[in-house]
Amino acid sequence: MNSTPERSGDAATAGHGEEVLVSLSRCDLADARSVFGVLGSAFDSDRDAGDEPEATTGPRPTVWVTTVDVSEPKAAAEPVTLTAPVTVDAQGGYWAVDRLREHLTGAFAVRVVGTAAGDQEQEVRLRLENR
């Protein structure tokens, strides 16, 4: 007997698999702020409301990371302009990552450029470009 609850289409009642770990690297600071702004306007996250990506210095690339709860989007995404294409890595349950990707299509042209599948979750690399 399987004791794991099944997703019945309503994420709020399932109580699992609603968070997605999102990371950006090797992109312009303004573009990181734009992507995080789109995510922050729609989803609850582990970042405070005024917490934006900041510039760093050093020989290694900066990685900006947030965890978002996609169970109840607060707003639809509006188109946003990027200075260059942005690569986003998203890791979480299949339903949650798909919901994140669908939401991002409201702001950007989104293309899946890589995936790694597991039993319960997946990691997807997305390429965001201007619409």
Coordinates of C-alpha atoms in Angstrom, one line a residue:
M1 CA 0.0 0.0 0.0
N2 CA 1.3 3.4 -0.9
S3 CA 0.9 6.0 1.8
T4 CA 2.0 9.0 -0.4
P5 CA -0.9 11.4 -1.2
E6 CA -1.7 11.7 -4.9
R7 CA -2.0 15.1 -6.5
S8 CA -5.6 15.5 -7.5
G9 CA -5.2 18.8 -9.3
D10 CA -5.4 21.0 -6.2
A11 CA -2.0 21.8 -5.0
A12 CA -3.2 23.4 -1.8
T13 CA -4.8 20.2 -0.6
A14 CA -2.0 17.9 -1.5
G15 CA 0.4 19.6 0.9
H16 CA 3.7 18.6 -0.9
G17 CA 5.8 19.3 -3.9
E18 CA 4.8 23.0 -4.1
E19 CA 8.3 24.5 -3.7
V20 CA 10.8 25.1 -6.5
L21 CA 14.5 26.0 -5.9
V22 CA 15.4 28.6 -8.6
S23 CA 18.9 29.7 -9.3
L24 CA 20.4 32.2 -11.8
S25 CA 24.0 32.7 -12.6
R26 CA 26.2 34.4 -15.3
C27 CA 23.6 37.0 -16.0
D28 CA 23.4 40.8 -15.7
L29 CA 22.3 42.1 -12.3
A30 CA 19.4 44.0 -13.8
D31 CA 18.2 40.8 -15.5
A32 CA 18.4 38.8 -12.2
R33 CA 16.3 41.5 -10.6
S34 CA 13.8 41.3 -13.4
V35 CA 13.4 37.5 -13.1
F36 CA 13.2 37.6 -9.3
G37 CA 10.7 40.5 -9.6
V38 CA 8.4 38.3 -11.8
L39 CA 8.7 35.4 -9.3
G40 CA 8.3 37.6 -6.3
S41 CA 5.1 39.3 -7.6
A42 CA 3.5 35.9 -8.2
F43 CA 4.7 33.6 -5.5
D44 CA 5.6 33.5 -1.8
S45 CA 9.3 32.9 -1.4
D46 CA 12.1 32.7 1.2
R47 CA 13.2 36.2 0.3
D48 CA 11.8 39.3 2.0
A49 CA 9.7 41.7 -0.1
G50 CA 12.5 44.2 -0.6
D51 CA 15.3 41.7 -0.9
E52 CA 16.8 42.0 -4.4
P53 CA 19.8 40.4 -6.0
E54 CA 22.9 42.5 -5.4
A55 CA 26.2 42.9 -7.3
T56 CA 29.2 41.0 -6.0
T57 CA 32.9 41.0 -6.9
G58 CA 35.4 38.3 -7.2
P59 CA 36.8 35.7 -9.6
R60 CA 33.9 33.3 -9.4
P61 CA 30.4 33.8 -10.9
T62 CA 27.6 35.0 -8.7
V63 CA 24.7 32.7 -8.2
W64 CA 21.3 34.1 -7.1
V65 CA 19.0 31.6 -5.4
T66 CA 15.5 31.6 -4.1
T67 CA 12.8 29.1 -3.2
V68 CA 9.3 29.8 -4.3
D69 CA 6.0 28.3 -3.3
V70 CA 4.0 27.9 -6.5
S71 CA 0.8 26.6 -4.8
E72 CA -1.1 29.8 -5.0
P73 CA 0.0 32.4 -7.6
K74 CA -0.8 36.0 -6.5
A75 CA -0.7 37.7 -9.9
A76 CA -0.3 36.9 -13.6
A77 CA 3.1 37.7 -15.1
E78 CA 3.4 40.7 -17.4
P79 CA 6.0 40.9 -20.2
V80 CA 9.4 42.0 -19.0
T81 CA 12.4 43.1 -21.0
L82 CA 15.8 41.5 -20.5
T83 CA 19.2 42.9 -21.6
A84 CA 20.2 39.4 -22.7
P85 CA 18.9 35.8 -22.5
V86 CA 18.9 34.4 -19.0
T87 CA 19.4 30.8 -17.9
V88 CA 17.3 29.6 -15.0
D89 CA 17.8 26.3 -13.2
A90 CA 14.6 25.1 -11.4
Q91 CA 14.5 22.1 -9.1
G92 CA 11.4 20.6 -7.5
G93 CA 8.4 18.3 -8.0
Y94 CA 7.2 17.8 -11.6
W95 CA 3.9 19.7 -11.0
A96 CA 5.7 22.6 -9.3
V97 CA 8.4 23.0 -11.9
D98 CA 5.8 22.9 -14.7
R99 CA 3.7 25.5 -12.9
L100 CA 6.8 27.8 -12.5
R101 CA 7.6 27.4 -16.2
E102 CA 4.0 28.2 -17.2
H103 CA 4.0 31.3 -15.1
L104 CA 7.3 32.5 -16.6
T105 CA 5.8 32.3 -20.1
G106 CA 3.7 35.3 -19.2
A107 CA 6.8 37.5 -18.9
F108 CA 9.3 35.8 -21.2
A109 CA 9.7 33.5 -24.1
V110 CA 10.7 30.3 -22.3
R111 CA 12.6 27.3 -23.8
V112 CA 13.6 24.1 -22.0
V113 CA 17.2 23.5 -22.8
G114 CA 18.0 20.7 -20.4
T115 CA 16.3 18.3 -17.9
A116 CA 17.4 15.8 -15.3
A117 CA 14.6 13.6 -14.1
G118 CA 14.3 11.8 -10.7
D119 CA 11.6 9.7 -9.1
Q120 CA 9.9 12.5 -7.2
E121 CA 11.5 15.7 -8.7
Q122 CA 13.2 17.1 -11.7
E123 CA 15.7 19.7 -12.5
V124 CA 15.0 21.8 -15.6
R125 CA 17.2 24.4 -17.3
L126 CA 15.2 27.1 -18.9
R127 CA 16.3 29.8 -21.3
L128 CA 14.4 33.1 -20.9
E129 CA 14.4 35.6 -23.7
N130 CA 12.3 38.7 -24.5
R131 CA 8.8 38.0 -26.0

